[in-house]
Coordinates of C-alpha atoms and ligand atoms in Angstrom, one line a residue:
M1 CA 28.0 224.1 -20.2
S2 CA 29.2 226.0 -17.1
D3 CA 25.8 225.5 -15.4
L4 CA 26.1 221.7 -15.9
R5 CA 29.6 222.0 -14.4
D6 CA 28.3 223.7 -11.2
L7 CA 25.5 221.2 -11.0
Y8 CA 28.0 218.4 -11.4
Q9 CA 30.0 219.6 -8.3
Q10 CA 26.9 220.3 -6.2
T11 CA 25.2 217.0 -7.1
I12 CA 28.3 214.9 -6.5
L13 CA 28.9 216.6 -3.1
D14 CA 25.3 216.1 -2.1
H15 CA 25.2 212.4 -3.0
T16 CA 28.6 211.8 -1.4
R17 CA 27.4 213.4 1.9
K18 CA 24.1 211.7 1.9
P19 CA 24.1 208.6 -0.4
R20 CA 20.6 207.4 -1.3
N21 CA 19.7 203.7 -1.0
K22 CA 23.0 202.8 0.8
H23 CA 22.0 199.8 2.8
E24 CA 21.9 196.0 2.6
M25 CA 18.8 194.3 1.3
S26 CA 17.8 191.0 2.9
D27 CA 15.3 189.9 0.2
A28 CA 17.3 190.8 -2.8
T29 CA 16.8 188.6 -5.9
A30 CA 20.4 189.3 -7.1
T31 CA 23.6 190.8 -5.8
A32 CA 27.0 191.5 -7.3
D33 CA 30.3 192.8 -6.2
G34 CA 32.3 195.4 -8.1
H35 CA 35.8 196.5 -7.6
N36 CA 37.8 199.3 -9.3
P37 CA 41.5 198.6 -8.5
L38 CA 42.7 201.8 -10.1
C39 CA 41.0 203.8 -7.4
G40 CA 40.2 201.3 -4.7
D41 CA 36.4 201.6 -5.0
K42 CA 34.4 198.6 -3.8
I43 CA 30.7 198.2 -4.2
K44 CA 28.1 195.6 -3.5
L45 CA 24.8 195.9 -5.3
F46 CA 21.5 194.5 -4.2
L47 CA 18.6 194.1 -6.7
K48 CA 15.0 193.1 -6.2
V49 CA 13.5 192.3 -9.6
S50 CA 10.0 191.2 -10.1
N51 CA 8.3 190.6 -13.6
G52 CA 11.2 192.4 -15.3
I53 CA 10.9 195.5 -13.1
I54 CA 13.5 196.8 -10.6
E55 CA 11.3 197.0 -7.5
D56 CA 14.2 197.9 -5.2
I57 CA 17.9 198.5 -5.6
S58 CA 20.5 199.4 -3.0
F59 CA 24.2 199.3 -2.5
T60 CA 26.9 199.2 0.2
G61 CA 30.7 199.6 0.0
N62 CA 33.5 202.1 0.2
G63 CA 34.6 204.3 -2.6
C64 CA 35.6 207.7 -3.7
A65 CA 33.2 210.6 -4.1
I66 CA 32.5 209.9 -7.8
S67 CA 31.8 206.2 -7.3
T68 CA 29.6 206.8 -4.3
A69 CA 27.6 209.6 -6.0
S70 CA 27.3 207.5 -9.2
A71 CA 25.9 204.5 -7.2
S72 CA 23.6 206.7 -5.2
M73 CA 22.2 208.4 -8.4
M74 CA 22.0 205.2 -10.3
T75 CA 19.9 203.5 -7.6
E76 CA 17.6 206.6 -7.5
A77 CA 17.2 206.6 -11.3
L78 CA 16.6 202.9 -11.7
K79 CA 13.9 202.2 -9.1
G80 CA 10.7 201.2 -10.9
K81 CA 12.3 200.9 -14.3
S82 CA 12.1 197.8 -16.5
L83 CA 15.2 195.9 -17.3
A84 CA 14.9 197.1 -21.0
E85 CA 14.8 200.7 -19.8
V86 CA 17.8 200.0 -17.5
Q87 CA 19.8 198.6 -20.5
A88 CA 19.0 201.7 -22.6
L89 CA 20.0 204.0 -19.8
F90 CA 23.3 202.1 -19.3
E91 CA 24.2 202.4 -23.0
R92 CA 23.5 206.2 -23.0
F93 CA 25.5 206.7 -19.8
H94 CA 28.4 204.7 -21.2
T95 CA 28.3 206.5 -24.5
M96 CA 28.2 209.9 -22.7
L97 CA 31.4 209.0 -20.7
T98 CA 33.3 207.7 -23.8
S99 CA 32.4 210.5 -26.2
P100 CA 34.5 213.7 -26.6
M101 CA 34.1 216.6 -24.2
D102 CA 32.4 218.8 -26.7
R103 CA 29.6 216.3 -27.3
D104 CA 26.6 217.3 -25.2
P105 CA 25.0 214.5 -23.2
D106 CA 21.5 213.3 -24.0
I107 CA 19.8 215.2 -21.1
E108 CA 16.4 214.1 -22.3
V109 CA 17.1 210.5 -21.6
L110 CA 19.8 210.7 -18.9
D111 CA 18.1 213.4 -16.9
K112 CA 20.1 214.0 -13.7
L113 CA 22.7 211.5 -14.7
A114 CA 23.9 213.9 -17.3
V115 CA 25.9 215.7 -14.6
F116 CA 28.4 212.9 -14.9
S117 CA 29.4 214.2 -18.3
G118 CA 31.8 216.4 -16.2
V119 CA 33.8 213.2 -15.3
R120 CA 35.2 213.2 -18.9
E121 CA 37.6 216.0 -17.8
F122 CA 39.2 213.4 -15.5
P123 CA 39.7 210.2 -17.5
V124 CA 40.9 208.3 -14.5
R125 CA 37.6 208.9 -12.8
V126 CA 35.5 207.5 -15.6
K127 CA 36.0 204.0 -14.2
C128 CA 34.7 205.2 -10.8
A129 CA 31.6 206.6 -12.4
T130 CA 30.9 203.4 -14.4
L131 CA 31.7 200.9 -11.7
P132 CA 28.2 200.8 -10.2
W133 CA 26.8 200.3 -13.7
H134 CA 29.1 197.4 -14.6
T135 CA 28.3 195.9 -11.2
L136 CA 24.6 196.2 -12.1
Q137 CA 25.2 194.4 -15.4
A138 CA 26.7 191.5 -13.4
A139 CA 23.8 191.4 -10.9
I140 CA 21.2 191.3 -13.7
K141 CA 23.1 188.4 -15.4
H142 CA 23.1 186.4 -12.2
E143 CA 19.5 187.2 -11.5
H144 CA 17.6 184.0 -10.4
R145 CA 14.4 184.1 -12.2
P146 CA 11.4 182.9 -10.2
V147 CA 10.1 179.6 -11.4
S148 CA 7.1 180.1 -13.7
T149 CA 4.0 178.0 -13.2
E150 CA 3.0 178.4 -16.9
Ligands
ZN201 ZN1 37.0 206.0 -7.4

């Protein structure tokens, strides 16, 4: 697992330095605010959902390296995914972070997100890594569905 550990550090660093999709979105169909008081992370999530597909997703806010990298990688991973796929990914991600260190992550499903399995070494940071995902859940629940003509 040492390769995954190196990858963890490199990936987090890369996404902290150059967060992807970090901007506001004027035509978002849903937004939500997330706050992790344990660390001081704050995030605002913007979603543009059309026909059950995440067409666009972005975030703003201030947080530690882990929460910023997690938000950045989450937005990268979810663009173009259906809400059902998003839900499945969230469950895998959550399971990975709450399972013992010796349990290997489901790389096939999680892909790059598997690097966050390294966060389990620092239990205090798990909430930083899951903050963007919990904020996403809130945004999806508040989503205003367009009025159907059918
Ligand atoms: Zn944090």
